[in-house]
mmCIF file of C-alpha atoms in Angstrom:
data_model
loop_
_atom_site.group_PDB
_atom_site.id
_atom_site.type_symbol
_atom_site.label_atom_id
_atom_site.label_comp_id
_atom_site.label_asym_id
_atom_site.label_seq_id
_atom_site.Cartn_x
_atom_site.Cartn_y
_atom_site.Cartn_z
ATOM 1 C CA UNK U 257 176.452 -56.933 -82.484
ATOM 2 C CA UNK U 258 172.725 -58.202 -81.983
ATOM 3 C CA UNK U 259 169.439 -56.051 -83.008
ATOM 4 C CA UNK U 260 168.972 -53.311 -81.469
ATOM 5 C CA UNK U 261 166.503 -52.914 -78.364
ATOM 6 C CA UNK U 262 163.535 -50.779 -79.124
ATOM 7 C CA UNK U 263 164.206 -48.825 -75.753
ATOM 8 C CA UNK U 264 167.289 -47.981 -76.866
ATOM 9 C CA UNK U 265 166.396 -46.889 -80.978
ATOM 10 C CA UNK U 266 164.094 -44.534 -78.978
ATOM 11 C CA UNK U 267 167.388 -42.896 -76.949
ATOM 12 C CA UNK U 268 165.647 -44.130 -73.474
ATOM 13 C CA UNK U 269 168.574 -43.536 -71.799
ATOM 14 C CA UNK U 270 168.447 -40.353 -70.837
ATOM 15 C CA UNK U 271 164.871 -39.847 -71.350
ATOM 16 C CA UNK U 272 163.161 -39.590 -67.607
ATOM 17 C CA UNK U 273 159.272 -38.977 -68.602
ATOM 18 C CA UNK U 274 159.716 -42.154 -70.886
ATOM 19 C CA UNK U 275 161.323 -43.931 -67.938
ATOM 20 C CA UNK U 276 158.778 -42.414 -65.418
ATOM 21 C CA UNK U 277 155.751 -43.856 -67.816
ATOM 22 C CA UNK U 278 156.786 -47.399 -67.975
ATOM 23 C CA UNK U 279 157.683 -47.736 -64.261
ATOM 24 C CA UNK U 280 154.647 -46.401 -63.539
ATOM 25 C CA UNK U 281 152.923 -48.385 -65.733
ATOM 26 C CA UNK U 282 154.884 -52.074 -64.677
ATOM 27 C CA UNK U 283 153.824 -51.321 -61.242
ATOM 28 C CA UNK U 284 149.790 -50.820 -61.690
ATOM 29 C CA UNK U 285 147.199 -52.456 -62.628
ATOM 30 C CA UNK U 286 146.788 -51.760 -66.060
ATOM 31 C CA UNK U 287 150.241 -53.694 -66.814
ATOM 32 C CA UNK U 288 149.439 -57.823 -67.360
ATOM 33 C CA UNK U 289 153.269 -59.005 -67.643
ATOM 34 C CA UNK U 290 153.180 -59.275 -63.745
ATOM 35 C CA UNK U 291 150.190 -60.643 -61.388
ATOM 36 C CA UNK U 292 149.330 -58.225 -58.465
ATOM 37 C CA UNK U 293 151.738 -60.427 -56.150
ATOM 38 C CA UNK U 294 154.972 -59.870 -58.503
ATOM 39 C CA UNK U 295 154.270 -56.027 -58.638
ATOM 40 C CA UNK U 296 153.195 -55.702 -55.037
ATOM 41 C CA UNK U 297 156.827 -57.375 -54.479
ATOM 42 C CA UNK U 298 157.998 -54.900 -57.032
ATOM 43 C CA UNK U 299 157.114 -52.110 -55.505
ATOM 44 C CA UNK U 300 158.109 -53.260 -51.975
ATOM 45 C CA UNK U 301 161.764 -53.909 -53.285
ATOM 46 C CA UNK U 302 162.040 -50.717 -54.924
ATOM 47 C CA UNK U 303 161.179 -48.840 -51.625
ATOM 48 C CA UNK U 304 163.312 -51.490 -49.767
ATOM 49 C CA UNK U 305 160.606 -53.140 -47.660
ATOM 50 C CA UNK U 306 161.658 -56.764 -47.389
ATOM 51 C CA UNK U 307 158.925 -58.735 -46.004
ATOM 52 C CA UNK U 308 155.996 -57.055 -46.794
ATOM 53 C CA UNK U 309 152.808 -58.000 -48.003
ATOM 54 C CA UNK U 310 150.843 -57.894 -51.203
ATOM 55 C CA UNK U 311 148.209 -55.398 -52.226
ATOM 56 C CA UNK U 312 144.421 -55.418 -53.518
ATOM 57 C CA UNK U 313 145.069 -53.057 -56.026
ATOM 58 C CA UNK U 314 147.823 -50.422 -57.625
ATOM 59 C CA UNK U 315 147.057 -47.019 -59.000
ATOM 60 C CA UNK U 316 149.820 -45.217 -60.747
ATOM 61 C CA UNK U 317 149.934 -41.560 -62.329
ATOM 62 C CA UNK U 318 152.795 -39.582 -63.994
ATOM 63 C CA UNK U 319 154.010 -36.091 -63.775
ATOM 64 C CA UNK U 320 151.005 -35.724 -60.579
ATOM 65 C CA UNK U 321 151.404 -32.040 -59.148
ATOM 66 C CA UNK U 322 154.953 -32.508 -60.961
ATOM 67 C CA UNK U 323 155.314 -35.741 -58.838
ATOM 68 C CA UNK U 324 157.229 -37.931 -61.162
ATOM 69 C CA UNK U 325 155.244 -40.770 -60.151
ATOM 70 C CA UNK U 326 152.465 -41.143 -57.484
ATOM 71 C CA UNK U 327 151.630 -44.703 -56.745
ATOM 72 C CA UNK U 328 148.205 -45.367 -54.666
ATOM 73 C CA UNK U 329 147.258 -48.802 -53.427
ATOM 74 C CA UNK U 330 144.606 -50.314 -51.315
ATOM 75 C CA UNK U 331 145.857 -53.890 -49.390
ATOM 76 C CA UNK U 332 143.405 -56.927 -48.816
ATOM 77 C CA UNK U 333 142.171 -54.715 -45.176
ATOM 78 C CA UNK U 334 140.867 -52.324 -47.847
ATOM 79 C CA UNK U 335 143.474 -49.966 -45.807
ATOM 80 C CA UNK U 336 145.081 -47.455 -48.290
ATOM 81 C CA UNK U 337 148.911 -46.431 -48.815
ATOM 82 C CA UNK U 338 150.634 -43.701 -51.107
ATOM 83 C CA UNK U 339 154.016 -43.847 -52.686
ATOM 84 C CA UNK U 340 155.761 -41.121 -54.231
ATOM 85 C CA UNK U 341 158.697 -42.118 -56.288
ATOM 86 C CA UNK U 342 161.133 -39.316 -57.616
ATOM 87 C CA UNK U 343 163.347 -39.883 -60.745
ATOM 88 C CA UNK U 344 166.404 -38.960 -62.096
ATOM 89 C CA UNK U 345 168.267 -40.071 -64.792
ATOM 90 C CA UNK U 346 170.934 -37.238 -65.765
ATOM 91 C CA UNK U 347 169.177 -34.071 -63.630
ATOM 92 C CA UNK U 348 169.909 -33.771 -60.324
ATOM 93 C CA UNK U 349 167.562 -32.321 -57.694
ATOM 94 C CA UNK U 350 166.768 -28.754 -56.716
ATOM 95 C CA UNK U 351 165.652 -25.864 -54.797
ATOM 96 C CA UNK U 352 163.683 -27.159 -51.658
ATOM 97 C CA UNK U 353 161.687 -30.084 -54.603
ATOM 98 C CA UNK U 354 161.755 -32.697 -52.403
ATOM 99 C CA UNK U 355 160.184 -31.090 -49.138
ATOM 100 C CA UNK U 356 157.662 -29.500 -51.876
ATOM 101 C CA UNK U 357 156.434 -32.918 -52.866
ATOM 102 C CA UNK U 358 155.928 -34.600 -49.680
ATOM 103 C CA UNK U 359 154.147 -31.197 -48.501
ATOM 104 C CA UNK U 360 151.661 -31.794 -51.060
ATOM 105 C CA UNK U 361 150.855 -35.641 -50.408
ATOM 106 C CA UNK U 362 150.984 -35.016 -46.910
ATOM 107 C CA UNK U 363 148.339 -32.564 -47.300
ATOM 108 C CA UNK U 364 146.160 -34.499 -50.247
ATOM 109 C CA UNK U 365 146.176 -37.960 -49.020
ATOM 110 C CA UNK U 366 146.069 -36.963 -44.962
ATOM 111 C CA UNK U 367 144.502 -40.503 -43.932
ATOM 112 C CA UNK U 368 146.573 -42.669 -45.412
ATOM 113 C CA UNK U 369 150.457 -44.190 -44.824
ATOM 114 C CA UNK U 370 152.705 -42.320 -47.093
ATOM 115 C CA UNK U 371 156.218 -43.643 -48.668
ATOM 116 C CA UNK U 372 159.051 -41.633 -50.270
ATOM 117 C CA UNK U 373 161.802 -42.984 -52.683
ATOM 118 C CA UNK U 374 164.369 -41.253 -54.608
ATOM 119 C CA UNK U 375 165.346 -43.061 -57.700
ATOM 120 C CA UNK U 376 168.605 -41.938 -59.624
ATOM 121 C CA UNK U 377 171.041 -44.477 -61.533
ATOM 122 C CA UNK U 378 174.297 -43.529 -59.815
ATOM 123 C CA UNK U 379 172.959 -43.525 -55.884
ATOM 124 C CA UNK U 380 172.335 -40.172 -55.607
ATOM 125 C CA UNK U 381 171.356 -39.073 -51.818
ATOM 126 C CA UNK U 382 168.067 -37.407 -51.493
ATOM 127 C CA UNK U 383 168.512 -33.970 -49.970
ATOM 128 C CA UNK U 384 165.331 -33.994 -47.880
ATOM 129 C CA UNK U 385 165.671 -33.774 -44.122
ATOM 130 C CA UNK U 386 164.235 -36.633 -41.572
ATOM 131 C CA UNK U 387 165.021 -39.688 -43.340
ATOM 132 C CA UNK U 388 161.444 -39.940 -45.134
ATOM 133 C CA UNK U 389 163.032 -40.398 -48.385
ATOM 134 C CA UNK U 390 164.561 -43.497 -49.759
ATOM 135 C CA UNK U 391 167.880 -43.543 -51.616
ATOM 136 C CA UNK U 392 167.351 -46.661 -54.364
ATOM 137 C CA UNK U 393 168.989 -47.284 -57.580
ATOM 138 C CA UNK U 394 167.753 -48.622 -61.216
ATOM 139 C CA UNK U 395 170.311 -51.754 -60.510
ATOM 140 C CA UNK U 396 167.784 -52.238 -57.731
ATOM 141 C CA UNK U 397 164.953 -51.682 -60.103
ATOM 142 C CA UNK U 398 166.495 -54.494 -62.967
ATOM 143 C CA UNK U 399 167.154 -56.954 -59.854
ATOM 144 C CA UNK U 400 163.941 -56.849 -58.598
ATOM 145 C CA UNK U 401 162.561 -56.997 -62.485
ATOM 146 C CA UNK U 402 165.277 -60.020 -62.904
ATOM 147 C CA UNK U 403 163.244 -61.853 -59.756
ATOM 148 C CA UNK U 404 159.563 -61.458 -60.873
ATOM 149 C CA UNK U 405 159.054 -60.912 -64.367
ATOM 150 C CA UNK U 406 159.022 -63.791 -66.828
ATOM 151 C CA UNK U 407 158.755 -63.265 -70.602
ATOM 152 C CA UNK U 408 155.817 -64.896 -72.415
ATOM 153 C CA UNK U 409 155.770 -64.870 -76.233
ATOM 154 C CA UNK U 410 151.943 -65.147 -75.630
ATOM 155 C CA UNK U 411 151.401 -62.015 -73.147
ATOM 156 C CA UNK U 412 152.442 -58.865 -75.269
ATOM 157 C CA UNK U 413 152.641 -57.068 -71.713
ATOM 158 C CA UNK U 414 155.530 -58.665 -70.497
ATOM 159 C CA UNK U 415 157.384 -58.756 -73.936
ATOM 160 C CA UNK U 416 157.262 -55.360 -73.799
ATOM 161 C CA UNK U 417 158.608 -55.137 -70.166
ATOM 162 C CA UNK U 418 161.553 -57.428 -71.252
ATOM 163 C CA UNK U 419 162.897 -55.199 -73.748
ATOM 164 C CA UNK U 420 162.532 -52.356 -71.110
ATOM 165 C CA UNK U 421 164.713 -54.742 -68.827
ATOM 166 C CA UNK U 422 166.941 -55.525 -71.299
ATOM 167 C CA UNK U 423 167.831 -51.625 -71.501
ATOM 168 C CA UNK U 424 168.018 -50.909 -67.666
ATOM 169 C CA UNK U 425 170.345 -53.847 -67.819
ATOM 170 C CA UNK U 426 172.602 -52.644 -70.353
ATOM 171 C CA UNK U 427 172.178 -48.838 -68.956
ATOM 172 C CA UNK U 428 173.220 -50.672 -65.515
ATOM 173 C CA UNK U 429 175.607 -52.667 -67.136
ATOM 174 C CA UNK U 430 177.030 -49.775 -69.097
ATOM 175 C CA UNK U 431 177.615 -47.460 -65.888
ATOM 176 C CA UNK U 432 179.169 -50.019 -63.891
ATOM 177 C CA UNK U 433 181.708 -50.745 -66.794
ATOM 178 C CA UNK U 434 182.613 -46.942 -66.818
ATOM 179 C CA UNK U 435 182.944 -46.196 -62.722
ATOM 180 C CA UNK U 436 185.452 -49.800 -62.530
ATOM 181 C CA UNK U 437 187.594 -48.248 -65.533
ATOM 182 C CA UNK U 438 187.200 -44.254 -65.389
ATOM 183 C CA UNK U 439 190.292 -43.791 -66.949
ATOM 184 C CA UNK U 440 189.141 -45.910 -70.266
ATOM 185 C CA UNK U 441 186.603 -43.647 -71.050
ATOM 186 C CA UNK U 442 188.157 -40.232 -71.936
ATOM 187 C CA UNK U 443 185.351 -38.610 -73.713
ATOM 188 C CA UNK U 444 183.277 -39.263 -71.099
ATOM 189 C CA UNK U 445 185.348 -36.209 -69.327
ATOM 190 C CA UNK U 446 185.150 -34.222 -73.005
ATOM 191 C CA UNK U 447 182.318 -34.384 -74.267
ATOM 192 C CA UNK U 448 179.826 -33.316 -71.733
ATOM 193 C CA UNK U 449 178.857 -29.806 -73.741
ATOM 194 C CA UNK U 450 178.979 -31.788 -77.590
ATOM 195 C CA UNK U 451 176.056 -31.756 -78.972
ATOM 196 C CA UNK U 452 174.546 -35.182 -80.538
ATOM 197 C CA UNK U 453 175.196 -34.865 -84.140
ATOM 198 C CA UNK U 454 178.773 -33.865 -83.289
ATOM 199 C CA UNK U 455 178.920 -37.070 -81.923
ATOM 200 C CA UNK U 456 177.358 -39.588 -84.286
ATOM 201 C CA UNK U 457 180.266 -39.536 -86.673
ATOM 202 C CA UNK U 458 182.870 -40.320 -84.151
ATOM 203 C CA UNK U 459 184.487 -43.054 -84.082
ATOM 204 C CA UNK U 460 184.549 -44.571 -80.591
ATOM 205 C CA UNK U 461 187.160 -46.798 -79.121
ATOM 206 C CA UNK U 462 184.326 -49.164 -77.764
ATOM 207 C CA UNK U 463 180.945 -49.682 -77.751
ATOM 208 C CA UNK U 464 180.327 -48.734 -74.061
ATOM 209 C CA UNK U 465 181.913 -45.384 -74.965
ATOM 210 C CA UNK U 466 179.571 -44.925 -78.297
ATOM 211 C CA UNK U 467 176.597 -45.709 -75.719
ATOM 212 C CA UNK U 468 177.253 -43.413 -73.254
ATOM 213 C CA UNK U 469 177.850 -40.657 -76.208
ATOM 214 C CA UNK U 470 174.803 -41.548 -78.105
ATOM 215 C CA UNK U 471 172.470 -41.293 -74.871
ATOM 216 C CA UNK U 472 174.198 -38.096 -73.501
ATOM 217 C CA UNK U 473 175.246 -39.235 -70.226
ATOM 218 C CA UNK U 474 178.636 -38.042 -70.298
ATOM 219 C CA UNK U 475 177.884 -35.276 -67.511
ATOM 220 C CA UNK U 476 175.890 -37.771 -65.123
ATOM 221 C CA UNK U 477 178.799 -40.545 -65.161
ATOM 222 C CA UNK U 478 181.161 -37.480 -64.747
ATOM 223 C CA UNK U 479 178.702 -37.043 -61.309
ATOM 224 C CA UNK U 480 178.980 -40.773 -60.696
ATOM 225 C CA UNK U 481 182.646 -41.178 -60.319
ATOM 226 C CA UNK U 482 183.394 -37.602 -58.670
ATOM 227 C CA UNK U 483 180.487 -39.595 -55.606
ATOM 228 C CA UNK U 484 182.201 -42.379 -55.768
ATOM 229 C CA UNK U 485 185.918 -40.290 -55.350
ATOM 230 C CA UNK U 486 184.058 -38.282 -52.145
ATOM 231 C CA UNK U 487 183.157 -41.330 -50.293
ATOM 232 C CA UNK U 488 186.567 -43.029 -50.856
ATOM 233 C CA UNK U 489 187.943 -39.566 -49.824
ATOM 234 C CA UNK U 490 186.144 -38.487 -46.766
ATOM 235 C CA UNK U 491 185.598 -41.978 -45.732
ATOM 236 C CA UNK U 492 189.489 -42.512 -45.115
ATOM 237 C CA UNK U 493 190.269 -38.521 -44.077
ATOM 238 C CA UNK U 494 190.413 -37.566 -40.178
ATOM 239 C CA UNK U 495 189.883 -34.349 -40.998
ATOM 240 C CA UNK U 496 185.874 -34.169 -40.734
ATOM 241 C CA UNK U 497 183.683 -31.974 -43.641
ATOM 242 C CA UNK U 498 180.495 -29.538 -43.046
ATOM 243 C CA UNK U 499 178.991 -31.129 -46.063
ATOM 244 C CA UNK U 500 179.605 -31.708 -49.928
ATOM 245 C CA UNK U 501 177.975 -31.165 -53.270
ATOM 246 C CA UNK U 502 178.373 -32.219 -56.797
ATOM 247 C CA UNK U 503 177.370 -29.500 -59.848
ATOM 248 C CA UNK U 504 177.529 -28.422 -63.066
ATOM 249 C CA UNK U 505 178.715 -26.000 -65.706
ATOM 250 C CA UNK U 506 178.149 -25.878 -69.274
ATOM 251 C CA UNK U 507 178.230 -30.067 -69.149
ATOM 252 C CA UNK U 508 181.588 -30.488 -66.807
ATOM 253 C CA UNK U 509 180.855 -31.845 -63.502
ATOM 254 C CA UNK U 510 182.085 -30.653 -60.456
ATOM 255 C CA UNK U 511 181.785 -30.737 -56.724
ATOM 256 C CA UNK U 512 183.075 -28.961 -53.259
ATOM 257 C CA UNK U 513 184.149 -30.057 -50.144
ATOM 258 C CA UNK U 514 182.520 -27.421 -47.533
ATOM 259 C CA UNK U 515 184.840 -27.268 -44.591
ATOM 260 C CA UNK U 516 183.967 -27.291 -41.087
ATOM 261 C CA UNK U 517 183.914 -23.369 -40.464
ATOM 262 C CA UNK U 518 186.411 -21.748 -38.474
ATOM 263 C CA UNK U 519 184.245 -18.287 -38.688
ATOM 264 C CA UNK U 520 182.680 -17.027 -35.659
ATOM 265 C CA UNK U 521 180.349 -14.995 -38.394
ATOM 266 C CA UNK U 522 179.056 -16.050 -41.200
ATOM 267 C CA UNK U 523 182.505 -16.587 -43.701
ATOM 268 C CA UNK U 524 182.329 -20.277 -44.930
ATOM 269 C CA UNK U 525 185.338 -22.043 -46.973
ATOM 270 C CA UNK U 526 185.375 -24.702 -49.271
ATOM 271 C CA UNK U 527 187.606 -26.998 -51.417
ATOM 272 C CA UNK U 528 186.118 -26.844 -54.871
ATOM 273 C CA UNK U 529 187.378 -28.944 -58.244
ATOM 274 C CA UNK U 530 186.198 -28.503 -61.716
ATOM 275 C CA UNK U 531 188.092 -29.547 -65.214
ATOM 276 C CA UNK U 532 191.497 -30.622 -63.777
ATOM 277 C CA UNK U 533 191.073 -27.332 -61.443
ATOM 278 C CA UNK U 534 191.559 -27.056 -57.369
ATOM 279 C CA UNK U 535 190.232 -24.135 -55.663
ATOM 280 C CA UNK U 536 190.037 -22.951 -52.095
ATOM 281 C CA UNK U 537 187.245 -20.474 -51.821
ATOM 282 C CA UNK U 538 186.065 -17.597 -48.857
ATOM 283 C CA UNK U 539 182.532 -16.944 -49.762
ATOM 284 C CA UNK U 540 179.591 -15.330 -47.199
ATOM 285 C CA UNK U 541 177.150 -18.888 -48.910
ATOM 286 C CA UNK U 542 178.142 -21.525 -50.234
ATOM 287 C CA UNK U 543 175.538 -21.101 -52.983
ATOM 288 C CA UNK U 544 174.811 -18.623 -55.551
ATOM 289 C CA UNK U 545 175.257 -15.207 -53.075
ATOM 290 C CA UNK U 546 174.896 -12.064 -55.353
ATOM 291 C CA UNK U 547 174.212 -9.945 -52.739
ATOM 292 C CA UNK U 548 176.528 -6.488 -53.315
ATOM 293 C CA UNK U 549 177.106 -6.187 -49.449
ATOM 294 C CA UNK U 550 178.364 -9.645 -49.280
ATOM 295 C CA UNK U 551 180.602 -9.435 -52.262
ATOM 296 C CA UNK U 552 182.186 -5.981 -50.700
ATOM 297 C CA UNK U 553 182.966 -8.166 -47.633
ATOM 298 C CA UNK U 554 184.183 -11.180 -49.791
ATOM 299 C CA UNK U 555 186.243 -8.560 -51.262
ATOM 300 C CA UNK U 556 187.761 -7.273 -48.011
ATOM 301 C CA UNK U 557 189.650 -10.740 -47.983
ATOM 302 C CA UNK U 558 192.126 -9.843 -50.929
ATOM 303 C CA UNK U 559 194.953 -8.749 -49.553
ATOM 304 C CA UNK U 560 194.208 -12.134 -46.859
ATOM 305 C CA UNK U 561 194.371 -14.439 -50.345
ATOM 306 C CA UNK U 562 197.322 -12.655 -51.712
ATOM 307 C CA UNK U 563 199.487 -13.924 -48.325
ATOM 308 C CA UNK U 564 198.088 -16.522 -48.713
ATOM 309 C CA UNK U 565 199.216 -17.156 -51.881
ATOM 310 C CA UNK U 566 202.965 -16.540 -51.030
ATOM 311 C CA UNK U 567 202.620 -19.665 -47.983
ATOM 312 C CA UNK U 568 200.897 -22.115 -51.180
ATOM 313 C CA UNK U 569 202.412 -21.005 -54.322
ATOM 314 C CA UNK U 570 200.866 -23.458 -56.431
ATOM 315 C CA UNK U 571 197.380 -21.436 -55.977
ATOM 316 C CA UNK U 572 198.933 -18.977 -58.218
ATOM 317 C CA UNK U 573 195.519 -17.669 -59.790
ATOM 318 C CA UNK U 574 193.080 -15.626 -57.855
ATOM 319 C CA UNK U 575 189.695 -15.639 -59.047
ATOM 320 C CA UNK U 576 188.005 -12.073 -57.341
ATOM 321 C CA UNK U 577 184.554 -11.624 -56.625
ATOM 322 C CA UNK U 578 182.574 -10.501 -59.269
ATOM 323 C CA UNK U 579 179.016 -11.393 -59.632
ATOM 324 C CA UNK U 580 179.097 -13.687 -56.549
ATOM 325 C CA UNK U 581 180.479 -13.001 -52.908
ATOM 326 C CA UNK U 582 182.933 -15.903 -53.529
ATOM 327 C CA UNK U 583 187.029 -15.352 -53.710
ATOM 328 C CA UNK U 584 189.140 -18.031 -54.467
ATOM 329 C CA UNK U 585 192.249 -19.118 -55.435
ATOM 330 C CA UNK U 586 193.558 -21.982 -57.654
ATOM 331 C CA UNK U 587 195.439 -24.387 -59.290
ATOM 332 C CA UNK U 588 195.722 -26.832 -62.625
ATOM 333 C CA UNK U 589 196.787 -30.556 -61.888
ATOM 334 C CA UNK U 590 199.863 -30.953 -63.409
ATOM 335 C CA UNK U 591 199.623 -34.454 -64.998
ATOM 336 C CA UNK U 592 203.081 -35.962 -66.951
ATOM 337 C CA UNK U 593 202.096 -37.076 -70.571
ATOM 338 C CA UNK U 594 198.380 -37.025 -70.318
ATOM 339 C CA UNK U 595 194.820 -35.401 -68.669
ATOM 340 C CA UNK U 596 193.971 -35.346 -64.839
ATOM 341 C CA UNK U 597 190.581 -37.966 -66.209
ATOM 342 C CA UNK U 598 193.162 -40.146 -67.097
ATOM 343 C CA UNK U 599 194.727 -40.844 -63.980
ATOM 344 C CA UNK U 600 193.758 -44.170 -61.921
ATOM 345 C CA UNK U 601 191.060 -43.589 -59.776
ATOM 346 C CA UNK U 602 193.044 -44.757 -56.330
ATOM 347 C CA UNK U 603 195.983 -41.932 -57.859
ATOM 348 C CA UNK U 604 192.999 -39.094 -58.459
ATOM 349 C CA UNK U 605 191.245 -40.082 -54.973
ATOM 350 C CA UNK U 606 194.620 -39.644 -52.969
ATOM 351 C CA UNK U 607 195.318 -36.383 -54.902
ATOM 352 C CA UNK U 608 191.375 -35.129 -54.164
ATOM 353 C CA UNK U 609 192.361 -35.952 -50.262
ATOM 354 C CA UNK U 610 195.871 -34.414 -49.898
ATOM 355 C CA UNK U 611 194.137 -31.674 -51.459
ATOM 356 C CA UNK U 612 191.394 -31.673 -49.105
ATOM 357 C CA UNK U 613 193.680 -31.730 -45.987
ATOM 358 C CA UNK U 614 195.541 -28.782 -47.403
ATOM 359 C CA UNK U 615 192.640 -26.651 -48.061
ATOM 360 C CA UNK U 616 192.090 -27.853 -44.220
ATOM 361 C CA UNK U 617 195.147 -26.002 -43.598
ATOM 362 C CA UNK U 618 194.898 -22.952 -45.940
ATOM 363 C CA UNK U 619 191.578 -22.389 -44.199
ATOM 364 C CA UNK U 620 193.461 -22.093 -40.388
ATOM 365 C CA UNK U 621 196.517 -19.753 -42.254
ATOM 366 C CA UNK U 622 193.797 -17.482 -43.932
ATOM 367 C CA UNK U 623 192.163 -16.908 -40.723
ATOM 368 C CA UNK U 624 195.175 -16.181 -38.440
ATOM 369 C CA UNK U 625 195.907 -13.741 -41.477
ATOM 370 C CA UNK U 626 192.905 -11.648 -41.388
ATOM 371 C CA UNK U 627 192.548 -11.728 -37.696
ATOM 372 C CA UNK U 628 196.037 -10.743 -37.050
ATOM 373 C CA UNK U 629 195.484 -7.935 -39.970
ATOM 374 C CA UNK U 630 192.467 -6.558 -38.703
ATOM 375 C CA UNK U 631 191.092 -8.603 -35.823
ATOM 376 C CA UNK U 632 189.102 -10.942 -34.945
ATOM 377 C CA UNK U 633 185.843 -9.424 -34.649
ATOM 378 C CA UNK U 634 185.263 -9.750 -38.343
ATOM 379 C CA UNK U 635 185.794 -12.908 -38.659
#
């Protein structure tokens, strides 16, 4: 094993500031590894827009207004243009953050073009409506690095960018490893909620393994293969979804097919998975709903779950409504020797979609059971 990158002694990984700051920095003017040309093209490929011209002059600021990074350039017309560049490493977005952002640039920088891009390592899809934003990946980031920077022993600038390529590269390199072999990478699936210096005595099976468990991005490669699962899934289903989502809890990933209500009102039914778990859920949101009317009327469905247990055994649990207005049912993969993470992916994504379809069909047989126990109306 060769020395060790300085990016990656200092745990860049999974450090998003540290990755905002040097981004920010390659792409102004205060950064000498790159002539204005290279980082106009830079900044062009990151927002994926081929073709375009160079600029006069870069500006670039981290953590503006919370902005991760705010990029302001003037081109050779002396014509201005603002880019706003979101990053995420291991957090995913939230709340309305997005639409917050681009309210405030539209509102500071009124007279000039504006440009949105959403930066995550596994492809994440900006949840911003109208298209504004971006969807771009660090592999896109090291690529564009790989065509315009060259490494001078002379110019301490761009020996300092190399090493930062050299850990987006392995980062990059690292990931793709992990979503080709899933089922290599066990502790990936286990180790989301252990804590660092649990992990640094380990012994690891492989160094990709010992990187992803050194950097902490057991959760965010746990998000990274369960995107990767939906698209195969809904890609190859006929049966069509409202929308999906991939979560959290306590460091295990998880996510939720939302199906394509059947309620007249406002009931809503998804297909949720978490920690070798299937559920099939009646909740009044699909989000965190604590309201104590709604859970009374989540509640109502009981007796609706409990038939509809005895036509899908295998949901033997039911999970009541507590603290949210969400009932469910569910059921543990039963896997023969082994762990549900250790399955083949093609095995795991055509157990995700039967699933899927049933919970399709669970959602019709829970309907015709309320409505035939107490109308339709409700419903």
């Amino acid at each position: 094993m060769g020395k060790e990158n300085f990016f990656n002694v200092i745990g860049v990984a999974d450090m998003e500031r540290v990755h905002s700051a040097v981004i920010a920095w390659m792409l102004s003017d205060e950064c000498e590894a790159m002539n204005v040309n290279e980082r106009s093209a830079l900044l062009n490929d990151l927002f994926k827009r081929d073709g375009q011209g160079s600029f006069a002059s870069i500006k670039a600021y981290v953590e503006w207004n919370d902005i991760d990074i705010l990029v302001l350039t003037e081109n050779l017309n002396g014509d201005n243009e603002c880019w706003v560049i979101e990053n995420k490493i291991k957090t995913s977005q939230h709340s309305n953050q997005l639409e917050k952002y681009k309210e405030i640039v539209d509102e500071k920088f009124k007279d000039c073009g504006k440009h949105f891009v959403f930066l995550t390592l596994i492809g994440e899809t900006a949840l911003a409506g109208n298209g504004e934003w971006v969807n771009t990946t660090y592999e896109t980031l090291m690529k564009s690095l790989e065509k315009h920077l060259n490494v001078s022993p002379d110019n301490a600038d761009s020996v300092i960018l190399g090493e930062y390529y050299r850990s987006i590269r392995q980062l990059v390199g690292v990931s793709n490893e992990f979503i080709s072999h899933p089922e290599s990478y066990p502790t990936v699936f286990t180790d989301g909620s252990t804590k660092k210096e649990d992990k640094s005595e380990r012994h690891y099976d492989n160094e990709t393994s010992r990187f992803i468990g050194m950097n902490g991005l057991e959760t965010i490669f746990q998000k990274m293969y369960f995107a990767q699962v939906l698209h195969d899934v809904l890609s190859s289903s006929n049966i069509k979804c409202e929308s999906w989502h991939i979560g959290e809890t306590r460091g295990n990933a998880d996510f939720a097919i939302h199906l394509n209500g059947l309620a007249k009102n406002t009931f809503l039914f998804d297909m949720a998975f978490q920690n070798g778990t299937f559920k099939f859920a009646v909740c009044r949101n699909y989000w965190t709903d604590t309201s104590a009317k709604n859970i009374r009327e989540v509640l109502a469905w009981s007796d609706d779950m409990r038939e509809l247990q005895k036509l899908y055994p295998d949901y033997s649990r039911m999970n009541s409504a507590r603290s949210r207005a969400r009932i469910s049912v569910s059921k543990k993969i039963e896997v023969n020797g082994g762990h549900w993470y250790q399955m083949p992916r093609d095995k795991f994504c055509s157990l995700v979609k039967a699933e899927f379809e049933n919970a399709y069909n669970m959602m019709n047989d829970i309907v015709k059971i309320h409505e035939a126990r107490i109308g339709s109306e409700d419903v």
